[in-house]
Short mmCIF file of C-alpha atoms and ligand atoms in Angstrom, two decimals:
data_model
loop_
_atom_site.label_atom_id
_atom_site.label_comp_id
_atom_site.label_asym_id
_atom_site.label_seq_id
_atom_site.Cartn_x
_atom_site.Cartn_y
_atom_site.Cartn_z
CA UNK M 1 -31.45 -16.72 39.99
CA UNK M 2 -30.32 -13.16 41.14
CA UNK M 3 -30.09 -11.33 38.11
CA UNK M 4 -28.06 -8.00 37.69
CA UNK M 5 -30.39 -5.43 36.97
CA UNK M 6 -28.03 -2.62 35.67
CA UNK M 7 -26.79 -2.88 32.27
CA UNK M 8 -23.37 -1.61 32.86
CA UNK M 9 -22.58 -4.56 34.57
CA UNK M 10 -24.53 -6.91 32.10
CA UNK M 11 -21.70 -9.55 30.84
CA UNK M 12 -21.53 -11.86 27.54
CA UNK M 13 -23.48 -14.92 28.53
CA UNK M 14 -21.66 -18.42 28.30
CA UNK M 15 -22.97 -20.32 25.38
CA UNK M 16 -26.19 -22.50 27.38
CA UNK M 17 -28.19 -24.74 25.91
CA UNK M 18 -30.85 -24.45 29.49
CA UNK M 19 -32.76 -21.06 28.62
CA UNK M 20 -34.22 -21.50 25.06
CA UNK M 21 -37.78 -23.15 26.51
CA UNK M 22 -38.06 -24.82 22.42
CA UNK M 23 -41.68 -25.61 21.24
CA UNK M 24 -42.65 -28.34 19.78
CA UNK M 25 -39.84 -30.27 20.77
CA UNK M 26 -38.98 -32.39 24.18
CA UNK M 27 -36.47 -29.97 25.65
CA UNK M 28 -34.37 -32.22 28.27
CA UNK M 29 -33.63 -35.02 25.08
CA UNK M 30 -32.65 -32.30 22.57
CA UNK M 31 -30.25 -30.86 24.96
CA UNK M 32 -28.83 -34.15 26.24
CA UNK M 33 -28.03 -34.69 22.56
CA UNK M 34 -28.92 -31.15 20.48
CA UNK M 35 -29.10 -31.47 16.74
CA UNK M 36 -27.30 -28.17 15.64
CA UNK M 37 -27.51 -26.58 12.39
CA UNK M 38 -24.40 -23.97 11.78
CA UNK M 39 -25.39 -23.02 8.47
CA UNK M 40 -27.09 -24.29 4.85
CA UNK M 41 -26.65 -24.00 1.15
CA UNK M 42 -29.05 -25.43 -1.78
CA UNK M 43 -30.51 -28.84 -0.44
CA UNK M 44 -28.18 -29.01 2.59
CA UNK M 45 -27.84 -27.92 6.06
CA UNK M 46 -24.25 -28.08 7.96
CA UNK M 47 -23.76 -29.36 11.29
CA UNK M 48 -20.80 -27.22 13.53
CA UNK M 49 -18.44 -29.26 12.33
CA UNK M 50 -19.16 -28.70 8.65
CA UNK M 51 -20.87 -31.89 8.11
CA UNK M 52 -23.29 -31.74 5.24
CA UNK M 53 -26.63 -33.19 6.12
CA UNK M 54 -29.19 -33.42 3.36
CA UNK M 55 -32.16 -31.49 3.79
CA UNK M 56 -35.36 -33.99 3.71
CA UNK M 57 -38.18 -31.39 4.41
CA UNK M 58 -37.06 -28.02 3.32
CA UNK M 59 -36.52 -26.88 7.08
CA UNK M 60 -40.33 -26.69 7.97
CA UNK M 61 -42.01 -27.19 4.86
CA UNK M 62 -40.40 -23.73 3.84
CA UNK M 63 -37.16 -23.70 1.71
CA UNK M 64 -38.77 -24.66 -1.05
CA UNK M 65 -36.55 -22.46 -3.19
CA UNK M 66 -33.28 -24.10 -1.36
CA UNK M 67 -31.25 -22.58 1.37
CA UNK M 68 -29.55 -19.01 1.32
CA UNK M 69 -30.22 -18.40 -2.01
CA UNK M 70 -28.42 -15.71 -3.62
CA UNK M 71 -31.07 -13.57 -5.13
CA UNK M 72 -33.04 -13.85 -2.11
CA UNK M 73 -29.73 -13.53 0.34
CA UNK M 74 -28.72 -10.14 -1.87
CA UNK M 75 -32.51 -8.77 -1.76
CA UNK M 76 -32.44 -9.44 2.11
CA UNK M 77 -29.77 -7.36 2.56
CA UNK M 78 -30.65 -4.53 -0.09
CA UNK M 79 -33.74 -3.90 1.95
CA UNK M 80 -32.16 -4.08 5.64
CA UNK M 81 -29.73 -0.97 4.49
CA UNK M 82 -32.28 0.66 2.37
CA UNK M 83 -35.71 0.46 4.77
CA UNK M 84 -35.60 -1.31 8.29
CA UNK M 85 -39.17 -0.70 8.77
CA UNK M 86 -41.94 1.06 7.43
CA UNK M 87 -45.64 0.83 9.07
CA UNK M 88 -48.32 -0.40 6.83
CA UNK M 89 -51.30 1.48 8.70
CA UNK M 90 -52.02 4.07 7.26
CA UNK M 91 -48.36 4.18 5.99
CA UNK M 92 -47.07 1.82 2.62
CA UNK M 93 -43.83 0.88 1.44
CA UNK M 94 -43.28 0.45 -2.51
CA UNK M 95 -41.92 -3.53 -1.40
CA UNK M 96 -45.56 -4.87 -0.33
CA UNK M 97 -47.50 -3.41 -3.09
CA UNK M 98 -45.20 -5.08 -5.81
CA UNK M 99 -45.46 -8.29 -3.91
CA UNK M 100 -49.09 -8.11 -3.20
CA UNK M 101 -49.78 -7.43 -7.18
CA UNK M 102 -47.54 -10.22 -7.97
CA UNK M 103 -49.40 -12.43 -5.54
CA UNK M 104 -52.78 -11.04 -7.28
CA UNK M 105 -51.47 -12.18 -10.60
CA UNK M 106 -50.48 -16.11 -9.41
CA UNK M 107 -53.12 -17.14 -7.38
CA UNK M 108 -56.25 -18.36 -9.98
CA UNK M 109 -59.27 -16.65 -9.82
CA UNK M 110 -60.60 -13.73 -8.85
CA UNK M 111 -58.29 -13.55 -5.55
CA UNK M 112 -57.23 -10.72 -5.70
CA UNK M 113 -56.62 -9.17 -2.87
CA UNK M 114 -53.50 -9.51 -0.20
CA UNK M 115 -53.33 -9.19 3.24
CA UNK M 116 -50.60 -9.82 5.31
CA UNK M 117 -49.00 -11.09 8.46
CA UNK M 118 -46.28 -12.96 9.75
CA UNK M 119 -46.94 -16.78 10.34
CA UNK M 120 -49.64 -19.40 8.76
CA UNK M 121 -50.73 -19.12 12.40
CA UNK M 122 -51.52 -15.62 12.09
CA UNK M 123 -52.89 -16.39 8.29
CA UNK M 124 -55.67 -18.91 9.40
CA UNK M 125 -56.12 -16.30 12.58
CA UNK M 126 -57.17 -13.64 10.34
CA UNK M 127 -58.73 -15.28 7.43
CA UNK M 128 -60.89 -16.41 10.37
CA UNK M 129 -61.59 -13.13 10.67
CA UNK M 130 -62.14 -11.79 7.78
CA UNK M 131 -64.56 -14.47 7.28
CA UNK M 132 -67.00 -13.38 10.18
CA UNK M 133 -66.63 -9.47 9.61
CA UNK M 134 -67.49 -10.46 5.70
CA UNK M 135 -70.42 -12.24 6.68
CA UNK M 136 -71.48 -9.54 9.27
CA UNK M 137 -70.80 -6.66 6.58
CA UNK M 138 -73.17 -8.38 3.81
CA UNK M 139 -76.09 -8.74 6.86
CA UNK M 140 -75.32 -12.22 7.83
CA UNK M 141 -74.30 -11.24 11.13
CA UNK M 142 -75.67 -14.83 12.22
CA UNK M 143 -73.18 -16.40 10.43
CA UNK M 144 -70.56 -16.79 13.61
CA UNK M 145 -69.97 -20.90 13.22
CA UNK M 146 -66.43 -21.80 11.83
CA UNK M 147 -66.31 -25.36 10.66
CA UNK M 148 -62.43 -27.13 10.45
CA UNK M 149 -61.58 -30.76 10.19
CA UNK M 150 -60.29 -33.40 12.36
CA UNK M 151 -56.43 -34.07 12.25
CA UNK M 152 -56.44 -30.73 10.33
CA UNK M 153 -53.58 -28.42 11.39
CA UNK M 154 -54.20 -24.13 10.82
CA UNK M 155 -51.34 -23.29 13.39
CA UNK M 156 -50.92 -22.63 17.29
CA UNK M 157 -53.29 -19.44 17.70
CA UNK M 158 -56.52 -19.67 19.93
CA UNK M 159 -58.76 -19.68 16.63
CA UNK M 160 -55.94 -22.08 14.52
CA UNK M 161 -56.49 -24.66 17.40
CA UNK M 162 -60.15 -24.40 17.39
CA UNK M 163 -60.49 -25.17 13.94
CA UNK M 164 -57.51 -27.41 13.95
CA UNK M 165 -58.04 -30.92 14.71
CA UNK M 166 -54.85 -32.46 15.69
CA UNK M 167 -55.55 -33.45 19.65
CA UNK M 168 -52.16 -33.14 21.28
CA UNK M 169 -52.18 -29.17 20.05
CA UNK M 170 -55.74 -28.73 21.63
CA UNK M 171 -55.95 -30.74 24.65
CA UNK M 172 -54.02 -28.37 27.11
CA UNK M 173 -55.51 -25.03 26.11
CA UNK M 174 -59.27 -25.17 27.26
CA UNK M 175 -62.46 -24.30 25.24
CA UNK M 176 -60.85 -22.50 23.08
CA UNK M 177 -63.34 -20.31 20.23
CA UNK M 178 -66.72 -21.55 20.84
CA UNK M 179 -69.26 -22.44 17.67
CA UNK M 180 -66.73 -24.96 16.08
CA UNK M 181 -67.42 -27.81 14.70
CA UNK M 182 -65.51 -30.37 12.90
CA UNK M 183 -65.75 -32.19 9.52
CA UNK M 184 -64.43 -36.30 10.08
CA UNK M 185 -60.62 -36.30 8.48
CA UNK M 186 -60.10 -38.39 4.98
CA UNK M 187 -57.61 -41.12 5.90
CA UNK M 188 -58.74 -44.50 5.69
CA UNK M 189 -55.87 -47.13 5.51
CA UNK M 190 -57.83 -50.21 4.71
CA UNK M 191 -59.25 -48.14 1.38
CA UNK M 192 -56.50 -45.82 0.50
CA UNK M 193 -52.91 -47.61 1.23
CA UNK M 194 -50.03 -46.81 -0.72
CA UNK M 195 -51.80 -44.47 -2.49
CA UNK M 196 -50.25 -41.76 -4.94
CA UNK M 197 -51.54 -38.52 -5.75
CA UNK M 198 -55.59 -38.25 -4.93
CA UNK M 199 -56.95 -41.42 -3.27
CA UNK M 200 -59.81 -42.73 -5.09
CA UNK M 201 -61.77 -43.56 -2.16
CA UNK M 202 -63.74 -41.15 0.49
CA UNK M 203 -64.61 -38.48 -2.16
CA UNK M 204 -68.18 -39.22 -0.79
CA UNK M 205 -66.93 -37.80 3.08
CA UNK M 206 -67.45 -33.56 1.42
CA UNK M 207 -71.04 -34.59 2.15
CA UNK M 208 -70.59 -34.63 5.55
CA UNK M 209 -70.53 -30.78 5.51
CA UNK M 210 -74.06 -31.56 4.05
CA UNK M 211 -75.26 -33.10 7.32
CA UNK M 212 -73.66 -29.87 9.67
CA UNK M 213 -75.59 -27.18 7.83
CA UNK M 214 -78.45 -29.76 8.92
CA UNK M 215 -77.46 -30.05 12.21
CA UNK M 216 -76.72 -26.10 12.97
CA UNK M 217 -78.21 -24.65 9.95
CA UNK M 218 -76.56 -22.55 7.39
CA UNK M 219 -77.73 -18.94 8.78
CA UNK M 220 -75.15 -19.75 11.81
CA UNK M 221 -72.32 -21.24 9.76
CA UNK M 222 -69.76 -18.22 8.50
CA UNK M 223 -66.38 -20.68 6.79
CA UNK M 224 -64.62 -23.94 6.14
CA UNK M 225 -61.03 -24.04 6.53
CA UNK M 226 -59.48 -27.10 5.64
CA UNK M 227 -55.67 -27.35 4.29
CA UNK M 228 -56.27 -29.25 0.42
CA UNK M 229 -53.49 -31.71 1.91
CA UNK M 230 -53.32 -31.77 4.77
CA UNK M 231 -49.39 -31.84 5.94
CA UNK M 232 -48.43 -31.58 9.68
CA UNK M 233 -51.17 -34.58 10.33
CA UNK M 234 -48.81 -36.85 8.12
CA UNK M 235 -49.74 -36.16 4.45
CA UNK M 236 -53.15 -36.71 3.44
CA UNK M 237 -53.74 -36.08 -0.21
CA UNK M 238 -57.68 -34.98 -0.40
CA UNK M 239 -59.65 -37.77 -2.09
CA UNK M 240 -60.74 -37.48 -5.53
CA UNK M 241 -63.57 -35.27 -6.19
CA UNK M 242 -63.81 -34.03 -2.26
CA UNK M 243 -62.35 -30.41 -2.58
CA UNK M 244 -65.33 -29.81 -5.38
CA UNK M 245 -67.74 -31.25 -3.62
CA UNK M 246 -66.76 -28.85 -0.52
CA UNK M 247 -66.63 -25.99 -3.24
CA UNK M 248 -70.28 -27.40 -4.53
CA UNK M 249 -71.76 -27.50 -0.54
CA UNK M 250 -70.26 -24.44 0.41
CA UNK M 251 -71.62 -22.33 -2.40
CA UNK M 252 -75.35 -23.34 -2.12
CA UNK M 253 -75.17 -22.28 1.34
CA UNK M 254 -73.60 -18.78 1.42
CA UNK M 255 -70.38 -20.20 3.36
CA UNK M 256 -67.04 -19.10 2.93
CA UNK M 257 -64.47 -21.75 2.05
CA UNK M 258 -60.62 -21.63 2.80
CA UNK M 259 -57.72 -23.72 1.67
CA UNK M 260 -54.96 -23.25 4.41
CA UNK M 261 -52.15 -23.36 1.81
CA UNK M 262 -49.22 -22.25 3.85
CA UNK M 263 -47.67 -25.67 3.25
CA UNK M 264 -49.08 -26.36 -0.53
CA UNK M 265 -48.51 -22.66 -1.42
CA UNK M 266 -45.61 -21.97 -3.62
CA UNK M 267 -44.70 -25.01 -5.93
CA UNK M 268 -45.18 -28.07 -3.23
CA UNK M 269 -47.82 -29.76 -5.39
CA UNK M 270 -46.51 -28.86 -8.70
CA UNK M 271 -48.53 -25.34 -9.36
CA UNK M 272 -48.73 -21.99 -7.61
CA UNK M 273 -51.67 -22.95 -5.00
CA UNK M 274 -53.14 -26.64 -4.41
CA UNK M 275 -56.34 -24.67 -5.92
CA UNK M 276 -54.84 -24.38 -9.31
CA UNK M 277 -53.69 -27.88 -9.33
CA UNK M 278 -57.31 -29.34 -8.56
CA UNK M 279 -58.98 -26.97 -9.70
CA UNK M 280 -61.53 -25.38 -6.95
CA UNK M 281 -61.15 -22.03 -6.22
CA UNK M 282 -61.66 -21.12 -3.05
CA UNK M 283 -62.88 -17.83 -1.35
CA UNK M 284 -59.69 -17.14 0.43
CA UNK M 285 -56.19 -18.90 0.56
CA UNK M 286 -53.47 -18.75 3.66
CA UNK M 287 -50.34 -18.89 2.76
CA UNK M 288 -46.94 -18.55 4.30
CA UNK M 289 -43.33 -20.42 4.71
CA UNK M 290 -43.16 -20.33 0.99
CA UNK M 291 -43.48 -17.09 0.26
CA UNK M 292 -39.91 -16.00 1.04
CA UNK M 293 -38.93 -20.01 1.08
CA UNK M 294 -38.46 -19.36 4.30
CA UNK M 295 -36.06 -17.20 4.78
CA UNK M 296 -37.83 -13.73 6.79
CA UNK M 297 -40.84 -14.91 8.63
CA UNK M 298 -44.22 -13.66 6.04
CA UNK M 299 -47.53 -14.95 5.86
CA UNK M 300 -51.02 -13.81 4.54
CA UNK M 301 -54.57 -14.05 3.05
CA UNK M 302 -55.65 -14.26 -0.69
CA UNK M 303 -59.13 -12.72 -0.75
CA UNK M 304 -61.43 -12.94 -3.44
CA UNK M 305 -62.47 -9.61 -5.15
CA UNK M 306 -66.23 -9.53 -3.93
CA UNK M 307 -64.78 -10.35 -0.22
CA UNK M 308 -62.78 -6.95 -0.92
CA UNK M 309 -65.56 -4.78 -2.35
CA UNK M 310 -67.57 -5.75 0.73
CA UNK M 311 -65.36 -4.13 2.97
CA UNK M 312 -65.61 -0.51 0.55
CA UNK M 313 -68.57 0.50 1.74
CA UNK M 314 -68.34 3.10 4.51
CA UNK M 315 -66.81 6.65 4.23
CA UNK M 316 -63.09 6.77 2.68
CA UNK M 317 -61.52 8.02 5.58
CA UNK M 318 -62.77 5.03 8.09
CA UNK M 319 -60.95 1.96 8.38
CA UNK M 320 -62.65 -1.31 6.68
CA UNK M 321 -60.54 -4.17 8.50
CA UNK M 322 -59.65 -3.37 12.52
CA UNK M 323 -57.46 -6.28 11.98
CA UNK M 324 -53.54 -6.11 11.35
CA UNK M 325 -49.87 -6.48 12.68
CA UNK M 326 -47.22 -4.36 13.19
CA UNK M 327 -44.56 -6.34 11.15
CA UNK M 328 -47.67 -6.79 8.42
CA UNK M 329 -45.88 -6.50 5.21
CA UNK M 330 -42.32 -5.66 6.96
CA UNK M 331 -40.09 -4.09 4.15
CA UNK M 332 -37.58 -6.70 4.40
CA UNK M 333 -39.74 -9.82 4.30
CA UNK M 334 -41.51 -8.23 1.30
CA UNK M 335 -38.27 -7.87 -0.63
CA UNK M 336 -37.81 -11.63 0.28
CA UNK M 337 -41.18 -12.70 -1.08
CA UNK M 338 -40.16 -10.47 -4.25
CA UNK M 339 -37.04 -11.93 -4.58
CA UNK M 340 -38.09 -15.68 -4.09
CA UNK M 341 -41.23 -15.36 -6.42
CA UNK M 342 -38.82 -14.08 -9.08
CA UNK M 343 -36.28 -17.30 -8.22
CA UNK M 344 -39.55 -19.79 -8.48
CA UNK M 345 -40.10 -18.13 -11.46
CA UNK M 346 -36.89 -17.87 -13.44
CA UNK M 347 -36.07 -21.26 -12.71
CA UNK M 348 -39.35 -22.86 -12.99
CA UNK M 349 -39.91 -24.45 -9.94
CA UNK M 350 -43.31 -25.35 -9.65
CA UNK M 351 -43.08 -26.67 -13.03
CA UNK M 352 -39.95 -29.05 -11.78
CA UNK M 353 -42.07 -29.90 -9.06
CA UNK M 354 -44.97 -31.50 -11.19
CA UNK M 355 -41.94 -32.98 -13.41
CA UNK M 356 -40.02 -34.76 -10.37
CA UNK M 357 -43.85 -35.89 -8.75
CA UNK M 358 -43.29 -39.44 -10.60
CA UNK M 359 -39.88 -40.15 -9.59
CA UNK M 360 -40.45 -38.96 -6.39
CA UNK M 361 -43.25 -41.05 -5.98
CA UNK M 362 -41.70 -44.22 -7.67
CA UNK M 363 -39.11 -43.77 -5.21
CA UNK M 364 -40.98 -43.52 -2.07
CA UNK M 365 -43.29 -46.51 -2.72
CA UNK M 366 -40.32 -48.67 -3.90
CA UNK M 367 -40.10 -49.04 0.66
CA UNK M 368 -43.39 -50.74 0.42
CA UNK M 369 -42.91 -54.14 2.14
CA UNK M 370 -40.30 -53.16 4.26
CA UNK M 371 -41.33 -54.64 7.33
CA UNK M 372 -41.71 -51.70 9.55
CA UNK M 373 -43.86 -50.46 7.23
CA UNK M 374 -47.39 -49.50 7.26
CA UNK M 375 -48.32 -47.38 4.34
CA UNK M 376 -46.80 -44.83 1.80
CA UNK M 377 -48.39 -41.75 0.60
CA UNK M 378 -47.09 -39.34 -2.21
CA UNK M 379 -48.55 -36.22 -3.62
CA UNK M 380 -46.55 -33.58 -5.64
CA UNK M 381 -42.63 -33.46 -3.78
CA UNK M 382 -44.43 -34.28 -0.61
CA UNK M 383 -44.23 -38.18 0.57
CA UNK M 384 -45.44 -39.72 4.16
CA UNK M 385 -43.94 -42.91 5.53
CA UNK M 386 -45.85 -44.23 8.20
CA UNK M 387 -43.93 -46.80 10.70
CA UNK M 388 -45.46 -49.56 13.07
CA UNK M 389 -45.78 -47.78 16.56
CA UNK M 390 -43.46 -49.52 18.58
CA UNK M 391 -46.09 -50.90 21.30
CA UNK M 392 -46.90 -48.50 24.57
CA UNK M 393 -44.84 -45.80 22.92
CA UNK M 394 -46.14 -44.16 19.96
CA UNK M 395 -44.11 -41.79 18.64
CA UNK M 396 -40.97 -43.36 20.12
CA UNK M 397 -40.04 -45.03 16.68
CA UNK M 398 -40.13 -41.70 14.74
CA UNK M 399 -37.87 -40.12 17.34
CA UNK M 400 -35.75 -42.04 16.90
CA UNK M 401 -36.00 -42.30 13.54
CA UNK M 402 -35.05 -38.49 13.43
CA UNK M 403 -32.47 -38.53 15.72
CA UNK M 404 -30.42 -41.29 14.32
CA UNK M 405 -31.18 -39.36 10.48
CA UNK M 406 -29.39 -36.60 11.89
CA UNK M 407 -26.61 -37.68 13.50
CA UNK M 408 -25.67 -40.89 11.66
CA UNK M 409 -26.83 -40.61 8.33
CA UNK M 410 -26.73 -37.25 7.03
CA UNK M 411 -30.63 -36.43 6.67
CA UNK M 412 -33.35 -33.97 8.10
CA UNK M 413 -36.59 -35.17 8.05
CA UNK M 414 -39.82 -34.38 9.51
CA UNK M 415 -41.94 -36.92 12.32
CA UNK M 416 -45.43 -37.04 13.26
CA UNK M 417 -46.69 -39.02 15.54
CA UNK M 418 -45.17 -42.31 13.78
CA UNK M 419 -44.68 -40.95 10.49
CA UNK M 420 -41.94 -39.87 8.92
CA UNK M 421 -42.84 -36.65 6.29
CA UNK M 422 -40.55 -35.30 3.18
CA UNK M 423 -41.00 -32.59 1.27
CA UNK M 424 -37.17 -31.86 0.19
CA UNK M 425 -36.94 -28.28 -1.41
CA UNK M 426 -38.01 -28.06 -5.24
CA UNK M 427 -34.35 -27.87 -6.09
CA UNK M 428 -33.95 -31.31 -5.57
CA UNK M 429 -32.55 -33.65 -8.68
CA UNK M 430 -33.58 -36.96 -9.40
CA UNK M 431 -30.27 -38.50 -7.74
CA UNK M 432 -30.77 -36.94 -4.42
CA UNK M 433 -33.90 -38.41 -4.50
CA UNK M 434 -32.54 -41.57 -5.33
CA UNK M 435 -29.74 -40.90 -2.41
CA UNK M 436 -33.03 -39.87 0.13
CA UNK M 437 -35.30 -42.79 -0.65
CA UNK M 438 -32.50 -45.64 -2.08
CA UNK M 439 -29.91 -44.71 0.67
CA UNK M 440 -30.69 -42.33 3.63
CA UNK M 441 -34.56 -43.73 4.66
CA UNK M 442 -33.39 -47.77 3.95
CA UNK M 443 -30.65 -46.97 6.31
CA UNK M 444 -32.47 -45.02 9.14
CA UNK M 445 -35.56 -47.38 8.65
CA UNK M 446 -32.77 -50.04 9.58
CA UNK M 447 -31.21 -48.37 12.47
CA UNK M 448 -34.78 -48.28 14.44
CA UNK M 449 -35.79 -51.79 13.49
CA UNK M 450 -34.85 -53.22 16.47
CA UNK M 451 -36.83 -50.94 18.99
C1 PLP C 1 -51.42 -25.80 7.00
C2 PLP C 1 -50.70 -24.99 8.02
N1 PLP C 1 -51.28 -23.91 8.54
C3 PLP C 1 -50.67 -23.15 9.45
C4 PLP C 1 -49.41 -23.45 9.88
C5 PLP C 1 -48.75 -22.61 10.92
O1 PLP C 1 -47.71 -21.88 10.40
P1 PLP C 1 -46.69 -21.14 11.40
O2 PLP C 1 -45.92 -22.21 12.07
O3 PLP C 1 -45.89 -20.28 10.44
O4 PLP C 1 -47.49 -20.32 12.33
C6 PLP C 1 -48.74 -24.56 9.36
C7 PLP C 1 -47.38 -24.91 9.81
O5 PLP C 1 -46.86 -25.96 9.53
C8 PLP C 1 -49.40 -25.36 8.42
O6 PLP C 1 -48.84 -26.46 7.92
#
């Protein structure tokens, strides 16, 4: 392409779909047939011509507050006329500190502590991080193993994908960090079908953490990260008693556990963090989407206070954590996560989350024994649908699942692999979840039967 390279004779581009190289998504079928969004309000997004389409999944797991929100819209805007940017080395902006002490106050325990960044990528990135320079600052500098999960999902950086164990987002980017090992994921269909809320079976699969600190020892094993549902893998409530047990494992052998929370954060199982709702507190939490539902790109860590006071120990004029971004804590995104934690609290979201898990759940498992599908899983205002592959093309039925969702009835939802995943925002009433579960999935279920 010859490009001009002077700017005076630079001209307004023609509208093309071509340039945009979109992740996660198959390029040359979206723009054969692009699913545009023009704008949203509350539970719905609006197609260009102003068709409302109802919004199964929050955007990305994010909106859980609802879309364009006025609080958070006015807030937005307060901040991008007041202060565009502010640096937060060696620099602070009042914004961060109110949200970080607000943050302090929600999340259970002794975490404490905030640090922040811009994506859950980045989140699981540098709680990474923090984990091996904690373990090397308290004398455990052996301590350099990081132990995920299989079909666990901590983002696209080079340490998220290590510890990550969904295969497709792995097997194109080499060896990625070394001294990773895996724990086996939790799903077992023939034990745990149509379950809702906590399975009761594979509680017993914590103690395979047990067996690798036999196999590598504990003196080389720095942190767990596993998500305490796991989401993007298609919705795997942990079985009953597992997160303890991890808690139970991890603390007799000096490792550092984290709950990747940056889809559970914020309301989606009914309480602040998944931590609070099962009640293991871990050593740090990620969060992210949540935290300004969505709406300026935020994420963190929640560090536990003797994680912190680790860190104090050198003179006060030398930097304790070489670690950080230049957006970390950006002035407007930390007005956002102000503004939305005040929303979730003045209307009681998380609470109307644990109040709507029942119907939500009745709901979803009312499609059990349609005949495309396989099993139904519900936790908190999240709910999994998985399909029957269509055979030789996995993946093809959700597809199309999501593109006929879109454009024929009115509904965003979420696919993985086969499954289709909800988690509308927390707004939602009980008749739109009638309208998504009675009306929308029947109908889109129906329109891919045939394949
Ligand atoms: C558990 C978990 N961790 C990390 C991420 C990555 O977040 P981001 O896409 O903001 O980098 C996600 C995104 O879905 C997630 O679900």
């Amino acid at each position: 392409m010859n490009k001009p390279t002077n700017p005076a004779t630079w001209e307004p581009s023609p509208n093309n779909l071509e340039p945009f190289w979109m992740g996660f998504t198959p390029n040359r079928a979206f723009k054969a047939r692009p699913r545009m969004i023009a704008r949203a309000k509350d539970m719905h997004y609006y197609d260009m011509s102003g068709r409302a389409i109802l919004d199964g999944s929050a955007g990305l797991w994010c909106t859980n507050a609802g879309h364009c929100r006025e609080p958070i819209v006015a807030a937005i805007q307060k901040s991008a006329a007041e202060l565009d940017f502010a640096p937060t080395f060696q620099y602070g902006h009042p914004k961060v500190f109110e949200l970080a002490s607000r943050l302090a106050t929600m999340a259970p325990g002794d975490l404490n502590y905030a640090f922040f960044c811009n994506s859950g990528s980045e989140a699981a990135d540098s709680a990474l991080k923090i984990a091996l320079a904690y373990q090397r600052i308290r004398g455990e500098a052996s301590r350099t193993r990081l132990i995920g999960r299989e079909r666990g999902y901590h983002g696209v950086n080079f340490g998220g994908i290590s510890v990550g164990g969904m295969v497709a987002n792995r097997k194109m980017f080499g060896t990625m960090l070394g001294g990773v090992d895996h724990l086996p994921h939790t799903y077992n269909r023939k034990e745990q079908a149509y379950s809702r809320g906590e399975p009761n079976w594979g509680g017993h699969l914590a103690e395979e953490l047990e067996r690798l600190v036999t196999l590598h020892d504990a003196s080389t094993i720095a942190a767990v990260i596993v998500e305490p549902m796991a989401g993007s893998t298609g919705v795997l409530a942990p079985p009953k008693g597992y997160l303890k047990k991890l808690r139970e494992i991890c603390t007799k052998h000096g490792i550092l556990l984290i709950f990747d929370e940056v889809i559970t954060g914020f309301g989606r199982l009914g309480a602040s963090f998944a931590a609070e709702r099962f009640g293991v507190i871990p050593d740090m939490i990620t969060f992210a989407k949540g935290i300004t539902s969505g709406t300026v790109p935020m994420g963190g860590v929640m560090v536990r206070q003797g994680i912190y006071d680790a860190f104090m120990n050198a003179n006060d004029h030398v930097i304790e954590l070489f670690h950080g971004y230049t957006y970390t804590g950006h002035p407007i995104a930390a007005a956002a996560g102000v503004a939305t934690l005040d929303l979730y609290r003045d209307e009681d979201l998380f609470a109307r989350a644990g109040k709507l898990e029942n119907k939500f759940a009745d709901a979803a498992h009312k499609l059990q024994g349609n005949p495309l599908v396989e099993d139904i899983r519900t936790i908190g205002l999240v709910g999994a649908i998985d399909m029957k592959p269509i055979e030789g093309k996995p993946g093809l039925r959700a597809y199309k699942a999501m593109e006929n969702a879109f454009h024929d009835h009115n509904l965003l939802l979420r696919i993985t692999g086969d499954t289709i995943a909800l988690s509308p925002p927390l707004i939602n009433t009980e008749s739109q979840i009638d309208e998504l579960f009675g009306e929308r999935i029947p109908a889109v279920l129906k329109s891919v039967a045939h394949l």
